[in-house]
Amino acid sequence: MKKNPKKILIPAALLLTAGIIFVSVRLSLPKDDVCTENVARLQEMESADISQTEKELQALKNSDKDAALSQMQEDIASEGAILDEVQIRQAFQGCVILGDSITESIVEYGFLDTDVVVSKRGLSIAHADEQIETAIGLHPSVIFMAFGSNDLEEYGEDSGAFIDAYRQQIQKLQEALPDSPIYINGILPILQSAIDEIPALGNYPQYNEGLQALCEEMGCTFIDNSFIIENDENMYEPDGEHVVLDFYPKWLTYMAETAGL
């Protein structure tokens, strides 16, 4: 049987025409410029999306953290989640708490012993070299510091000098114990009656602001314990500066919870 030549030529012509059109279109496109521009735009969009997602995730984390912190403070203030004496000793095993007379009362009230609490009545941060060395020798896994009450009278309005002295002591600890996180307790609110007698005590808010900035600078964690005694004068000793026994379980619980002990 003979093949029809027209049936062969027509498809061949169609294929040739399609090929010419395809090549013409491809040649008319500025390939390198278009591809480069599109890739750049896609990368830019991808980067923007990731950045935005990271911001949203961080905001969510911060929101969750703030909510958890607020709930923790509420529970502690209402005495709904206070550690008992045995739990306190277990939580702070292997830790060190450095401080002055307010810290010293932790031992006096029997919550912890001197293998954890390194303190001295009337101690200021600049004169805590001996206590810092003792703390280093204990090789603590976590370090808490609570200075400032005596420093208010020593430095007065010069909060910068107080912060500089604090920085030096933190540096000693970080150099000797680089793997031990440091938590800095803010200065507790002081009653107006005490400030009236010793005006320098009224500078504690500025000192706390400086401590918060110092913590950011040094990679430490600032602990604000003011919620424990705010609007409750019964938490204070008659001098309006020191605190009573009921303060301590709440304070120790909050420190432990903040540090994840």
Coordinates of C-alpha atoms in Angstrom, one line a residue:
M1 CA 0.0 0.0 0.0
K2 CA 1.3 3.5 -1.0
K3 CA 1.7 6.2 1.7
N4 CA 0.1 9.6 1.0
P5 CA 2.9 12.2 0.8
K6 CA 0.5 15.0 1.9
K7 CA -0.2 13.3 5.2
I8 CA 3.5 13.4 6.0
L9 CA 4.3 16.9 4.8
I10 CA 1.5 18.6 6.7
P11 CA 2.5 17.5 10.2
A12 CA 6.2 18.2 9.3
A13 CA 5.2 21.7 8.4
L14 CA 3.3 22.2 11.6
L15 CA 6.3 21.0 13.7
L16 CA 8.6 23.3 11.8
T17 CA 6.3 26.3 12.3
A18 CA 6.0 25.6 16.1
G19 CA 9.7 25.3 16.4
I20 CA 10.3 28.6 14.8
I21 CA 7.8 30.3 17.0
F22 CA 9.2 28.7 20.2
V23 CA 12.8 29.7 19.3
S24 CA 11.7 33.3 18.4
V25 CA 9.9 33.7 21.7
R26 CA 12.9 32.4 23.7
L27 CA 15.3 34.7 21.8
S28 CA 13.1 37.7 22.5
L29 CA 13.3 37.3 26.3
P30 CA 16.2 39.0 28.2
K31 CA 17.0 35.7 30.0
D32 CA 19.8 36.8 32.3
D33 CA 18.2 40.0 33.5
V34 CA 14.8 38.5 34.1
C35 CA 16.1 35.5 35.9
T36 CA 18.4 37.5 38.1
E37 CA 15.8 40.0 39.0
N38 CA 13.2 37.4 39.8
V39 CA 15.6 35.4 42.0
A40 CA 16.5 38.5 43.8
R41 CA 12.9 39.5 44.4
L42 CA 12.1 36.0 45.7
Q43 CA 15.0 36.0 48.0
E44 CA 14.0 39.5 49.3
M45 CA 10.4 38.3 49.9
E46 CA 11.6 35.2 51.6
S47 CA 13.9 37.1 53.8
A48 CA 11.2 39.6 54.7
D49 CA 8.7 36.8 55.5
I50 CA 11.2 35.0 57.8
S51 CA 12.1 38.3 59.6
Q52 CA 8.4 39.1 60.1
T53 CA 7.8 35.6 61.3
E54 CA 10.7 35.7 63.8
K55 CA 9.4 39.0 65.1
E56 CA 5.9 37.6 65.6
L57 CA 7.3 34.5 67.3
Q58 CA 9.5 36.6 69.6
A59 CA 6.5 38.8 70.5
L60 CA 4.5 35.7 71.2
K61 CA 7.3 34.3 73.4
N62 CA 7.6 37.6 75.3
S63 CA 3.8 37.7 75.8
D64 CA 3.8 34.2 77.1
K65 CA 6.7 34.9 79.4
D66 CA 5.1 38.1 80.8
A67 CA 1.8 36.2 81.4
A68 CA 3.6 33.4 83.2
L69 CA 5.6 35.9 85.3
S70 CA 2.4 37.8 86.2
Q71 CA 0.7 34.6 87.2
M72 CA 3.7 33.5 89.2
Q73 CA 3.8 36.8 91.1
E74 CA 0.0 36.6 91.7
D75 CA 0.4 33.0 93.1
I76 CA 3.3 34.0 95.4
A77 CA 1.6 37.2 96.6
S78 CA -1.5 35.2 97.5
E79 CA 0.6 32.5 99.2
G80 CA -0.8 30.0 96.8
A81 CA 2.6 28.6 95.6
I82 CA 5.1 29.1 98.4
L83 CA 7.9 26.6 98.8
D84 CA 8.2 25.1 102.3
E85 CA 11.5 25.0 104.2
V86 CA 12.5 21.6 102.9
Q87 CA 11.7 22.6 99.3
I88 CA 13.7 25.8 99.7
R89 CA 16.8 23.9 100.9
Q90 CA 16.4 21.5 98.0
A91 CA 16.0 24.3 95.5
F92 CA 19.0 26.3 96.6
Q93 CA 21.4 23.4 97.0
G94 CA 24.6 24.3 95.2
C95 CA 23.7 27.9 94.8
V96 CA 25.0 31.1 96.5
I97 CA 23.1 34.2 97.7
L98 CA 25.3 37.2 98.2
G99 CA 24.1 40.2 100.1
D100 CA 23.8 42.4 103.2
S101 CA 21.7 42.3 106.3
I102 CA 18.5 41.6 104.4
T103 CA 20.1 38.6 102.9
E104 CA 21.7 37.6 106.3
S105 CA 18.2 37.2 107.8
I106 CA 17.7 34.2 105.5
V107 CA 20.2 32.4 107.8
E108 CA 18.9 34.0 111.0
Y109 CA 15.4 32.8 110.2
G110 CA 16.6 29.3 109.5
F111 CA 15.7 29.0 105.8
L112 CA 19.2 28.3 104.5
D113 CA 22.8 28.0 105.9
T114 CA 26.1 29.8 105.4
D115 CA 27.1 27.2 102.7
V116 CA 24.5 29.0 100.5
V117 CA 24.2 32.5 102.0
V118 CA 27.3 34.6 102.0
S119 CA 26.4 37.9 103.6
K120 CA 27.3 40.6 106.2
R121 CA 25.3 43.2 108.0
G122 CA 26.0 46.7 106.8
L123 CA 27.8 45.4 103.7
S124 CA 27.9 47.5 100.5
I125 CA 28.8 46.2 97.1
A126 CA 32.2 48.0 96.9
H127 CA 33.3 46.3 100.1
A128 CA 32.2 42.8 99.3
D129 CA 35.5 41.5 98.0
E130 CA 35.8 38.9 100.7
Q131 CA 32.3 37.7 100.2
I132 CA 32.9 37.5 96.5
E133 CA 36.0 35.4 97.0
T134 CA 34.1 33.1 99.4
A135 CA 31.3 32.6 96.8
I136 CA 33.8 31.8 94.1
G137 CA 35.4 29.2 96.4
L138 CA 32.0 27.5 96.8
H139 CA 31.8 26.9 93.0
P140 CA 28.0 27.6 92.9
S141 CA 25.9 26.5 89.9
V142 CA 23.8 29.7 90.3
I143 CA 24.6 33.0 91.9
F144 CA 22.1 35.5 93.4
M145 CA 23.2 39.0 94.5
A146 CA 21.2 41.4 96.7
F147 CA 23.0 44.7 97.5
G148 CA 22.0 48.3 97.6
S149 CA 20.3 49.2 100.9
N150 CA 23.6 50.3 102.4
D151 CA 24.9 51.7 99.2
L152 CA 22.1 54.2 99.1
E153 CA 23.6 56.0 102.1
E154 CA 27.2 55.5 100.8
Y155 CA 26.7 56.8 97.3
G156 CA 23.6 59.1 97.7
E157 CA 22.6 60.5 94.3
D158 CA 25.6 59.1 92.6
S159 CA 23.9 55.9 91.3
G160 CA 26.6 55.6 88.6
A161 CA 29.3 54.9 91.2
F162 CA 27.1 52.2 92.7
I163 CA 26.6 50.6 89.3
D164 CA 30.3 50.8 88.5
A165 CA 31.2 49.0 91.8
Y166 CA 28.5 46.4 91.1
R167 CA 29.9 45.8 87.6
Q168 CA 33.4 45.1 89.0
Q169 CA 32.1 42.5 91.3
I170 CA 30.0 40.8 88.6
Q171 CA 33.0 40.7 86.4
K172 CA 35.0 38.9 89.1
L173 CA 32.3 36.3 89.4
Q174 CA 31.9 35.9 85.6
E175 CA 35.6 35.5 85.1
A176 CA 35.9 32.9 87.8
L177 CA 32.6 31.1 87.2
P178 CA 31.7 31.6 83.5
D179 CA 29.1 28.9 83.5
S180 CA 27.2 30.1 86.5
P181 CA 24.3 32.4 85.7
I182 CA 23.9 35.5 87.9
Y183 CA 20.6 36.9 89.1
I184 CA 20.5 40.5 90.5
N185 CA 17.8 41.3 93.1
G186 CA 16.6 44.9 92.9
I187 CA 16.5 47.1 95.9
L188 CA 13.3 46.7 97.8
P189 CA 10.9 49.7 98.0
I190 CA 11.5 51.8 101.1
L191 CA 8.7 53.4 103.1
Q192 CA 8.4 57.2 103.1
S193 CA 8.9 57.3 106.8
A194 CA 12.4 55.9 106.4
I195 CA 13.1 58.3 103.5
D196 CA 12.0 61.2 105.6
E197 CA 14.7 60.3 108.2
I198 CA 17.4 59.4 105.6
P199 CA 16.7 61.2 102.3
A200 CA 19.3 59.3 100.5
L201 CA 17.2 56.2 100.7
G202 CA 14.7 57.8 98.3
N203 CA 17.2 57.3 95.4
Y204 CA 16.4 53.5 95.2
P205 CA 14.3 53.8 92.0
Q206 CA 17.2 55.3 90.1
Y207 CA 19.5 52.6 91.5
N208 CA 17.1 49.9 90.3
E209 CA 17.0 51.5 86.8
G210 CA 20.7 51.3 86.7
L211 CA 20.7 47.7 87.9
Q212 CA 18.3 46.7 85.1
A213 CA 20.5 48.3 82.5
L214 CA 23.6 46.7 84.1
C215 CA 21.9 43.3 83.8
E216 CA 21.3 43.8 80.1
E217 CA 24.9 44.9 79.6
M218 CA 26.4 42.0 81.6
G219 CA 24.0 39.2 80.6
C220 CA 22.5 38.8 84.0
T221 CA 18.9 38.6 85.1
F222 CA 17.2 41.3 87.1
I223 CA 14.7 40.2 89.7
D224 CA 12.1 42.7 90.8
N225 CA 10.7 41.6 94.2
S226 CA 8.7 44.8 94.8
F227 CA 5.3 43.0 94.2
I228 CA 5.8 41.0 97.4
I229 CA 5.7 44.1 99.7
E230 CA 3.9 46.7 97.7
N231 CA 1.0 48.3 99.5
D232 CA 1.7 46.2 102.6
E233 CA 3.4 48.1 105.4
N234 CA 3.0 45.0 107.6
M235 CA 5.9 43.5 105.6
Y236 CA 8.3 46.0 107.0
E237 CA 10.3 46.3 110.2
P238 CA 9.7 49.5 112.2
D239 CA 12.6 51.1 110.4
G240 CA 10.6 51.1 107.1
E241 CA 13.5 49.5 105.2
H242 CA 14.1 46.0 106.5
V243 CA 11.5 43.3 106.1
V244 CA 9.8 40.8 108.4
L245 CA 9.9 37.0 108.5
D246 CA 6.8 36.6 106.2
F247 CA 8.7 38.2 103.3
Y248 CA 11.4 35.5 103.1
P249 CA 9.5 32.4 101.9
K250 CA 8.0 34.5 99.2
W251 CA 11.3 36.0 98.2
L252 CA 13.1 32.7 98.2
T253 CA 10.3 31.1 96.2
Y254 CA 10.4 33.9 93.6
M255 CA 14.1 33.6 93.2
A256 CA 13.9 29.9 92.8
E257 CA 11.1 30.1 90.2
T258 CA 12.8 32.8 88.3
A259 CA 16.0 30.8 88.0
G260 CA 14.2 27.6 87.3
L261 CA 15.6 25.8 90.3

